[in-house]
């Protein structure tokens, strides 16, 4: 297993490009199952989760070619509409194959992604939505088995705003007979990205980026060539890196609109974000720390356009050194705080009361041996280590490799003293 060894205290400087979105790429790869022809997706980040999705698609007989950041997929060779436990347990987003398989092939067998279907991080909304489209669903031996001769368009009201359920239902509805309306749909940028791809494939879709999405189902969809958008969570993480280290970064391919909810809080906490226009007209921002320094803030995570839960841990790392008392309320995953004990090991003062973290910010994090506990928690550990005094060793960095492409190389190019070593 790899570790990161980071010596903190270097303000990051320079220019770096934001990579393609993981959370958009995953459903877009699954959407290739819906196409009659070949699908080409550009700007797909080289990440463990992307490899897991490709391995899953290949295990079903889909042919794929991945060169540079471009993936070409051909699902005409599919022979098995099944996602086995061994692959699904590595990545929850494997559930994204359920809707497309069912819609295109009339059958899908997909392992439950861990926990139970109605337990923590459940998939009940995916299943109920597919049932509303006419699927017959059974849970057997840890697998979801879904059947339908032809899905039928329907009106679906999601009880909770769910990115995953919205994506699965969008894909399924695109090949259903008739019109589907999804109410209380997710508005995340990756949902918009998926919807735009399905539109290009031939399904008229209205209301992307709003709570009500209407899909006109088609009898077939064509293969397309699409560009994936930049990752607003990686962009936000790099912006925090500039502010936490007191550096000065130029970030290119920066998805400014997608990042607004995070940037609003980052500015309140003492970040200065200056949009720049580069020669090629691409979006570029300059991020640094305000001369007045950092300030405590309070935030609550919520579905887009609220503050993203996927930026909560990184913002907490910053707030541990922002003078004053900050409150972070986790509104999506009540217990998403595995980074708290690790940040405490580095000297952070954080109290937890149910889903609220109370942070007493003060300068002076100290390097320590810590553990990466999940994807975004590990990003928080890297950020804290970049500003901590002395050396931090972060174990289990395979978590960070799920969602950040060669993050140590990007940070090193900006001046960070970071090395990947084998345990
Ligand atoms: C996606 C993102 C993840 C992000 C999360 C919330 C991907 C691959 N993952 O995860 O990075 O942290 O959105 O923005 O894009 N829920 C139910 N029943 C369901 C489904 C969800 O009750 O069937 C609840 C969940 O427990 C949670 C909330 O809905 O409280 C939001 O979850 P959801 O948006 O579905 O998250 P994911 O799609 O799994």
Coordinates of C-alpha atoms and ligand atoms in Angstrom, one line a residue:
X1 CA 0.0 0.0 0.0
X2 CA 1.2 3.5 -0.8
X3 CA 1.7 6.3 1.6
X4 CA 2.2 10.1 1.1
X5 CA 5.0 11.8 3.0
X6 CA 4.4 15.5 3.1
X7 CA 6.5 18.2 4.7
X8 CA 4.3 21.2 5.3
X9 CA 4.8 24.9 5.2
X10 CA 5.3 25.7 1.5
X11 CA 2.9 28.2 0.0
X12 CA 1.8 26.7 -3.3
X13 CA 2.4 28.8 -6.4
X14 CA 2.0 28.2 -10.1
X15 CA -0.6 27.1 -12.7
X16 CA -2.4 23.8 -12.9
X17 CA -5.3 22.4 -14.9
X18 CA -8.3 20.9 -13.3
X19 CA -9.0 17.3 -14.4
X20 CA -12.2 15.8 -15.7
X21 CA -15.1 15.1 -13.4
X22 CA -15.2 11.7 -11.7
X23 CA -18.8 11.9 -10.8
X24 CA -19.8 12.9 -14.3
X25 CA -17.6 10.3 -16.0
X26 CA -19.0 7.3 -14.0
X27 CA -22.7 7.6 -15.2
X28 CA -21.5 8.7 -18.7
X29 CA -19.5 5.5 -19.0
X30 CA -22.6 3.5 -17.8
X31 CA -24.7 5.4 -20.4
X32 CA -22.7 3.8 -23.1
X33 CA -24.7 0.7 -22.4
X34 CA -27.7 2.5 -23.9
X35 CA -26.2 3.3 -27.3
X36 CA -26.5 1.3 -30.5
X37 CA -23.1 2.5 -31.8
X38 CA -19.8 3.3 -30.3
X39 CA -19.5 6.0 -27.5
X40 CA -16.5 8.2 -27.2
X41 CA -16.0 10.2 -24.0
X42 CA -13.1 12.7 -23.8
X43 CA -11.5 14.2 -20.6
X44 CA -12.1 11.1 -18.6
X45 CA -9.7 11.2 -15.5
X46 CA -7.4 8.3 -14.9
X47 CA -8.8 7.2 -11.5
X48 CA -9.3 4.0 -9.7
X49 CA -13.1 4.5 -9.8
X50 CA -13.0 4.9 -13.6
X51 CA -10.9 1.7 -13.9
X52 CA -13.4 -0.1 -11.7
X53 CA -16.3 1.0 -13.9
X54 CA -14.4 0.0 -17.1
X55 CA -13.6 -3.4 -15.5
X56 CA -17.3 -3.8 -14.7
X57 CA -18.4 -3.0 -18.2
X58 CA -15.7 -5.2 -19.7
X59 CA -16.8 -8.1 -17.4
X60 CA -20.2 -7.8 -19.1
X61 CA -18.7 -8.0 -22.6
X62 CA -18.5 -4.3 -23.5
X63 CA -15.4 -3.5 -25.5
X64 CA -13.4 -0.5 -24.3
X65 CA -10.3 1.4 -25.4
X66 CA -8.7 4.0 -23.1
X67 CA -5.9 6.2 -24.5
X68 CA -4.8 9.4 -22.8
X69 CA -8.0 10.7 -21.3
X70 CA -10.3 9.4 -24.1
X71 CA -12.5 6.3 -23.6
X72 CA -14.2 4.5 -26.5
X73 CA -16.9 2.0 -25.7
X74 CA -18.9 -0.5 -27.8
X75 CA -21.7 -2.3 -25.9
X76 CA -23.0 -4.2 -29.0
X77 CA -20.9 -7.2 -27.7
X78 CA -22.6 -7.4 -24.3
X79 CA -23.2 -11.0 -23.3
X80 CA -24.0 -10.8 -19.5
X81 CA -26.3 -8.2 -17.9
X82 CA -24.7 -8.7 -14.5
X83 CA -22.6 -6.7 -12.0
X84 CA -20.9 -9.2 -9.6
X85 CA -20.3 -8.5 -5.9
X86 CA -16.5 -8.6 -6.4
X87 CA -16.6 -5.6 -8.6
X88 CA -19.6 -3.7 -7.0
X89 CA -18.1 -3.8 -3.5
X90 CA -15.1 -1.8 -4.8
X91 CA -17.3 1.0 -6.0
X92 CA -20.9 2.0 -5.1
X93 CA -21.3 3.8 -8.4
X94 CA -21.5 0.4 -10.0
X95 CA -25.2 0.7 -9.3
X96 CA -25.3 3.0 -12.4
X97 CA -25.4 0.0 -14.7
X98 CA -28.8 -1.1 -13.3
X99 CA -31.0 1.4 -15.1
X100 CA -29.3 1.2 -18.5
X101 CA -29.0 -2.7 -18.5
X102 CA -32.7 -3.0 -17.7
X103 CA -33.8 -0.4 -20.2
X104 CA -31.8 -1.8 -23.1
X105 CA -31.7 -5.6 -22.4
X106 CA -34.8 -6.1 -20.3
X107 CA -32.9 -7.7 -17.5
X108 CA -30.2 -6.8 -14.9
X109 CA -28.7 -8.6 -12.0
X110 CA -26.6 -6.2 -9.9
X111 CA -25.0 -6.9 -6.5
X112 CA -26.3 -4.7 -3.6
X113 CA -23.5 -2.2 -3.0
X114 CA -23.0 -2.9 0.6
X115 CA -25.1 -2.3 3.7
X116 CA -28.6 -3.2 2.7
X117 CA -30.9 -1.7 0.1
X118 CA -32.8 0.4 2.7
X119 CA -29.9 0.8 5.2
X120 CA -27.3 3.6 5.4
X121 CA -26.6 4.8 1.9
X122 CA -29.6 2.9 0.6
X123 CA -30.7 2.4 -3.0
X124 CA -34.5 2.3 -2.3
X125 CA -35.1 5.3 -4.5
X126 CA -33.4 3.7 -7.5
X127 CA -35.5 0.6 -7.1
X128 CA -38.8 2.3 -6.5
X129 CA -38.3 4.6 -9.4
X130 CA -37.5 1.7 -11.7
X131 CA -40.6 -0.1 -10.4
X132 CA -42.6 3.1 -11.3
X133 CA -41.3 2.6 -14.9
X134 CA -42.7 -0.9 -14.9
X135 CA -39.7 -3.0 -13.7
X136 CA -40.3 -6.1 -11.6
X137 CA -37.6 -6.2 -8.9
X138 CA -36.5 -8.9 -6.5
X139 CA -33.7 -9.0 -3.9
X140 CA -32.1 -12.4 -3.9
X141 CA -28.8 -13.6 -2.4
X142 CA -27.5 -10.1 -2.1
X143 CA -28.4 -9.2 -5.6
X144 CA -31.0 -6.9 -7.2
X145 CA -32.7 -8.8 -10.0
X146 CA -34.8 -6.5 -12.3
X147 CA -36.9 -7.4 -15.3
X148 CA -39.1 -5.6 -17.8
X149 CA -40.1 -6.3 -21.4
X150 CA -40.2 -2.6 -22.1
X151 CA -40.0 0.2 -19.5
X152 CA -42.9 2.7 -19.6
X153 CA -42.6 6.4 -19.0
X154 CA -44.1 7.6 -15.7
X155 CA -44.1 10.4 -13.1
X156 CA -41.6 9.7 -10.3
X157 CA -41.4 11.7 -7.1
X158 CA -38.1 11.2 -5.2
X159 CA -38.6 11.6 -1.4
X160 CA -35.0 12.7 -1.0
X161 CA -32.8 14.5 -3.6
X162 CA -30.5 11.7 -4.8
X163 CA -27.8 12.1 -7.4
X164 CA -27.5 8.3 -7.9
X165 CA -31.3 7.7 -8.2
X166 CA -31.7 10.7 -10.6
X167 CA -28.9 9.4 -12.8
X168 CA -30.2 5.8 -12.9
X169 CA -33.7 6.9 -13.7
X170 CA -32.6 9.4 -16.3
X171 CA -30.8 6.7 -18.2
X172 CA -33.6 4.1 -17.8
X173 CA -36.3 6.7 -18.9
X174 CA -34.3 7.6 -22.0
X175 CA -35.1 4.1 -23.5
X176 CA -38.6 3.8 -21.9
X177 CA -41.8 4.0 -24.0
X178 CA -43.3 7.5 -23.5
X179 CA -42.6 10.4 -21.2
X180 CA -41.1 10.3 -17.7
X181 CA -41.1 13.2 -15.3
X182 CA -38.7 13.1 -12.3
X183 CA -39.8 15.4 -9.5
X184 CA -37.4 16.5 -6.8
X185 CA -34.5 15.5 -9.1
X186 CA -30.9 16.2 -8.3
X187 CA -29.4 19.4 -9.8
X188 CA -25.7 18.6 -9.5
X189 CA -23.5 19.5 -12.4
X190 CA -22.8 15.8 -13.1
X191 CA -26.5 15.2 -13.6
X192 CA -26.6 18.0 -16.1
X193 CA -23.6 16.5 -17.8
X194 CA -25.3 13.1 -18.1
X195 CA -28.5 14.6 -19.3
X196 CA -26.7 16.5 -22.0
X197 CA -25.1 13.3 -23.2
X198 CA -28.4 11.5 -23.3
X199 CA -29.9 14.4 -25.3
X200 CA -27.0 14.1 -27.8
X201 CA -27.8 10.4 -28.0
X202 CA -31.3 11.2 -29.1
X203 CA -33.5 11.6 -26.0
X204 CA -35.2 15.0 -25.7
X205 CA -34.7 16.1 -22.1
X206 CA -36.0 19.2 -20.4
X207 CA -35.4 20.8 -17.0
X208 CA -31.8 19.8 -16.5
X209 CA -30.4 21.7 -13.5
X210 CA -33.9 22.1 -12.1
X211 CA -35.9 20.0 -9.7
X212 CA -38.2 18.7 -12.5
X213 CA -36.7 16.8 -15.4
X214 CA -38.8 15.5 -18.3
X215 CA -37.5 12.8 -20.6
X216 CA -39.1 11.7 -23.9
X217 CA -38.1 8.0 -24.1
X218 CA -36.9 6.6 -27.4
X219 CA -36.8 3.1 -28.9
X220 CA -33.1 3.4 -29.5
X221 CA -30.3 5.8 -28.8
X222 CA -27.2 6.4 -30.9
X223 CA -23.5 6.4 -30.0
X224 CA -22.0 9.9 -29.5
X225 CA -18.7 11.7 -29.0
X226 CA -18.8 13.9 -25.9
X227 CA -16.5 16.0 -23.7
X228 CA -16.6 15.4 -20.0
X229 CA -16.6 18.6 -17.9
X230 CA -14.0 19.6 -15.3
X231 CA -14.3 18.3 -11.8
X232 CA -15.7 20.9 -9.5
X233 CA -14.6 19.0 -6.4
X234 CA -11.0 18.7 -7.6
X235 CA -11.2 22.4 -8.5
X236 CA -12.6 23.3 -5.0
X237 CA -9.9 21.1 -3.4
X238 CA -7.1 22.9 -5.3
X239 CA -8.6 26.3 -4.4
X240 CA -8.5 25.3 -0.7
X241 CA -4.9 24.2 -1.2
X242 CA -4.0 27.8 -2.4
X243 CA -5.8 29.4 0.6
X244 CA -4.7 27.0 3.3
X245 CA -1.0 27.3 2.4
X246 CA -1.2 31.1 1.9
X247 CA -0.1 30.5 -1.8
X248 CA -1.2 31.9 -5.1
X249 CA -2.5 29.5 -7.7
X250 CA -3.8 29.9 -11.3
X251 CA -6.3 27.2 -12.0
X252 CA -7.2 26.5 -15.6
X253 CA -10.2 24.6 -17.0
X254 CA -11.9 25.9 -13.9
X255 CA -15.7 25.2 -13.7
X256 CA -16.5 28.5 -12.0
X257 CA -20.3 28.1 -12.1
X258 CA -20.3 24.6 -10.8
X259 CA -18.0 25.7 -8.0
X260 CA -20.0 28.7 -6.8
X261 CA -21.4 27.1 -3.6
X262 CA -17.9 26.1 -2.4
X263 CA -16.3 29.4 -3.5
X264 CA -18.9 31.5 -1.7
X265 CA -17.9 29.8 1.6
X266 CA -14.2 29.9 0.7
X267 CA -14.4 33.6 0.2
X268 CA -16.2 34.1 3.4
X269 CA -13.3 32.2 5.1
X270 CA -10.7 34.5 3.7
X271 CA -10.0 33.2 0.2
X272 CA -9.7 35.6 -2.7
X273 CA -11.0 34.2 -6.0
X274 CA -10.3 36.3 -9.1
X275 CA -11.7 35.0 -12.4
X276 CA -9.2 35.6 -15.2
X277 CA -9.6 35.2 -18.9
X278 CA -6.8 33.3 -20.6
X279 CA -5.9 33.8 -24.3
X280 CA -7.8 30.7 -25.5
X281 CA -10.9 31.9 -23.7
X282 CA -10.9 29.0 -21.3
X283 CA -12.0 29.7 -17.8
X284 CA -9.2 30.4 -15.4
X285 CA -9.1 31.7 -11.9
X286 CA -6.5 33.0 -9.5
X287 CA -6.9 31.9 -5.9
X288 CA -5.0 33.2 -2.9
X289 CA -5.5 34.2 0.8
X290 CA -6.9 37.6 1.7
X291 CA -4.4 40.0 3.3
X292 CA -6.7 40.1 6.4
X293 CA -6.2 36.4 6.9
X294 CA -8.6 33.5 7.6
X295 CA -11.9 33.8 9.4
X296 CA -14.2 31.2 11.0
X297 CA -17.4 30.4 9.1
X298 CA -20.4 28.2 9.5
X299 CA -21.8 26.0 6.7
X300 CA -24.3 23.3 6.2
X301 CA -23.9 20.7 3.4
X302 CA -26.9 20.3 1.1
X303 CA -27.8 19.1 -2.4
X304 CA -26.6 21.4 -5.2
X305 CA -26.6 24.4 -5.3
X306 CA -26.0 24.0 -1.6
X307 CA -22.5 23.5 -0.2
X308 CA -21.3 20.0 -1.4
X309 CA -20.8 17.3 1.1
X310 CA -17.9 16.2 -1.0
X311 CA -16.1 19.5 0.0
X312 CA -16.9 19.3 3.7
X313 CA -13.8 17.5 4.8
X314 CA -11.5 19.8 2.8
X315 CA -13.2 23.0 4.2
X316 CA -12.9 21.6 7.7
X317 CA -9.1 21.2 7.2
X318 CA -9.0 24.9 6.4
X319 CA -11.2 26.0 9.2
X320 CA -9.0 24.2 11.8
X321 CA -6.5 27.1 11.3
X322 CA -9.1 29.9 10.8
X323 CA -9.2 31.9 14.1
X324 CA -12.6 31.7 15.8
X325 CA -15.3 29.1 16.1
X326 CA -16.7 27.5 12.9
X327 CA -19.7 25.2 12.7
X328 CA -20.1 22.5 10.1
X329 CA -23.4 20.8 9.8
X330 CA -23.5 17.7 7.7
X331 CA -26.9 17.7 6.0
X332 CA -26.5 14.7 3.7
X333 CA -24.5 12.0 5.5
X334 CA -25.0 12.5 9.3
X335 CA -21.8 10.5 10.2
X336 CA -19.4 11.7 7.4
X337 CA -16.7 12.7 9.9
X338 CA -14.1 10.0 9.7
X339 CA -11.5 12.8 9.1
X340 CA -12.2 14.4 12.5
X341 CA -10.1 12.0 14.6
X342 CA -7.3 12.2 12.1
X343 CA -7.3 16.0 12.0
X344 CA -7.2 15.9 15.8
X345 CA -4.0 13.8 15.7
X346 CA -2.5 16.8 13.9
X347 CA -3.6 19.2 16.7
X348 CA -7.0 20.4 15.5
X349 CA -9.6 21.2 18.1
X350 CA -12.9 19.8 16.9
X351 CA -15.9 18.7 18.9
X352 CA -18.6 16.5 17.4
X353 CA -22.2 16.7 18.4
X354 CA -24.3 14.4 16.3
X355 CA -24.0 15.8 12.7
X356 CA -22.4 19.1 13.8
X357 CA -18.7 19.7 14.1
X358 CA -17.6 22.6 16.2
X359 CA -14.1 23.7 15.2
X360 CA -11.9 26.0 17.4
X361 CA -9.6 27.4 14.8
X362 CA -6.0 28.4 15.5
X363 CA -2.8 28.3 13.6
X364 CA -0.3 25.5 14.3
X365 CA -1.3 22.1 12.9
X366 CA 1.6 19.7 13.5
X367 CA 2.6 16.8 11.2
X368 CA 1.7 13.4 12.5
X369 CA 1.2 9.8 11.2
X370 CA -2.5 9.7 10.0
X371 CA -4.8 7.5 7.9
X372 CA -6.8 8.3 4.8
X373 CA -10.2 6.9 5.7
X374 CA -12.2 7.7 2.6
X375 CA -11.9 9.7 -0.6
X376 CA -12.6 13.3 0.5
X377 CA -11.3 12.7 4.0
X378 CA -8.0 11.8 2.5
X379 CA -8.0 15.1 0.5
X380 CA -8.5 16.9 3.9
X381 CA -5.5 15.1 5.3
X382 CA -3.3 16.2 2.4
X383 CA -4.5 19.8 2.8
X384 CA -3.8 19.8 6.5
X385 CA -0.4 18.2 5.9
X386 CA 0.5 20.9 3.4
X387 CA 0.3 23.6 6.1
X388 CA 1.3 21.6 9.2
X389 CA 4.7 22.0 10.7
X390 CA 7.0 19.1 10.0
X391 CA 6.3 15.7 8.4
X392 CA 2.9 14.0 7.9
X393 CA 2.7 10.4 6.8
X394 CA -0.7 9.6 5.3
X395 CA -1.4 5.9 5.0
X396 CA -3.9 4.1 2.8
X397 CA -3.8 6.8 0.0
X398 CA -5.5 4.3 -2.3
X399 CA -8.6 6.2 -1.2
X400 CA -7.4 9.4 -2.7
X401 CA -6.5 7.6 -6.0
X402 CA -10.2 6.8 -6.4
X403 CA -11.0 10.5 -7.1
X404 CA -7.9 12.6 -7.7
X405 CA -5.6 11.8 -10.6
X406 CA -1.9 11.8 -9.6
X407 CA -2.6 14.5 -7.0
X408 CA 0.9 14.2 -5.6
X409 CA 2.4 15.1 -9.0
X410 CA 0.1 18.1 -9.4
X411 CA 0.9 19.4 -5.9
X412 CA 4.6 18.8 -6.3
X413 CA 4.5 20.9 -9.5
X414 CA 3.1 23.7 -7.4
X415 CA 6.0 23.5 -4.9
X416 CA 4.6 21.1 -2.3
X417 CA 7.0 18.7 -0.6
X418 CA 5.1 15.5 -1.2
X419 CA 6.2 12.0 -2.1
X420 CA 4.5 8.8 -2.7
X421 CA 6.3 5.9 -1.0
X422 CA 5.6 2.2 -0.6
X423 CA 4.6 1.1 2.9
Ligands
LIG1 C1 -23.3 11.0 -5.0 C2 -21.8 11.2 -5.2 C3 -21.1 11.4 -3.9 C4 -21.8 12.5 -3.1 C5 -23.3 12.3 -3.0 C6 -24.0 13.4 -2.4 C7 -21.3 10.0 -7.3 C8 -20.7 8.8 -7.9 N1 -21.3 10.0 -5.9 O1 -23.5 9.8 -4.3 O2 -19.8 11.7 -4.2 O3 -21.2 12.5 -1.8 O4 -23.8 12.1 -4.3 O5 -23.8 14.6 -3.2 O6 -21.8 10.9 -7.9 N2 -30.6 8.1 -0.4 C9 -31.7 7.4 -0.1 N3 -32.2 6.4 -0.9 C10 -31.6 6.2 -2.1 C11 -30.5 6.9 -2.5 C12 -30.0 7.9 -1.6 O7 -32.3 7.6 1.0 O8 -32.0 5.3 -2.8 C13 -30.1 9.2 0.5 C14 -28.7 8.9 0.9 O9 -28.6 8.1 2.1 C15 -28.2 10.3 1.2 C16 -28.9 11.2 0.2 O10 -30.0 10.4 -0.3 O11 -28.6 10.8 2.5 C17 -28.1 11.6 -1.0 O12 -27.5 10.5 -1.6 P1 -27.1 10.4 -3.2 O13 -27.3 11.7 -3.8 O14 -27.9 9.3 -3.8 O15 -25.6 10.0 -3.2 P2 -24.9 9.1 -4.2 O16 -25.5 9.2 -5.5 O17 -24.6 7.7 -3.6

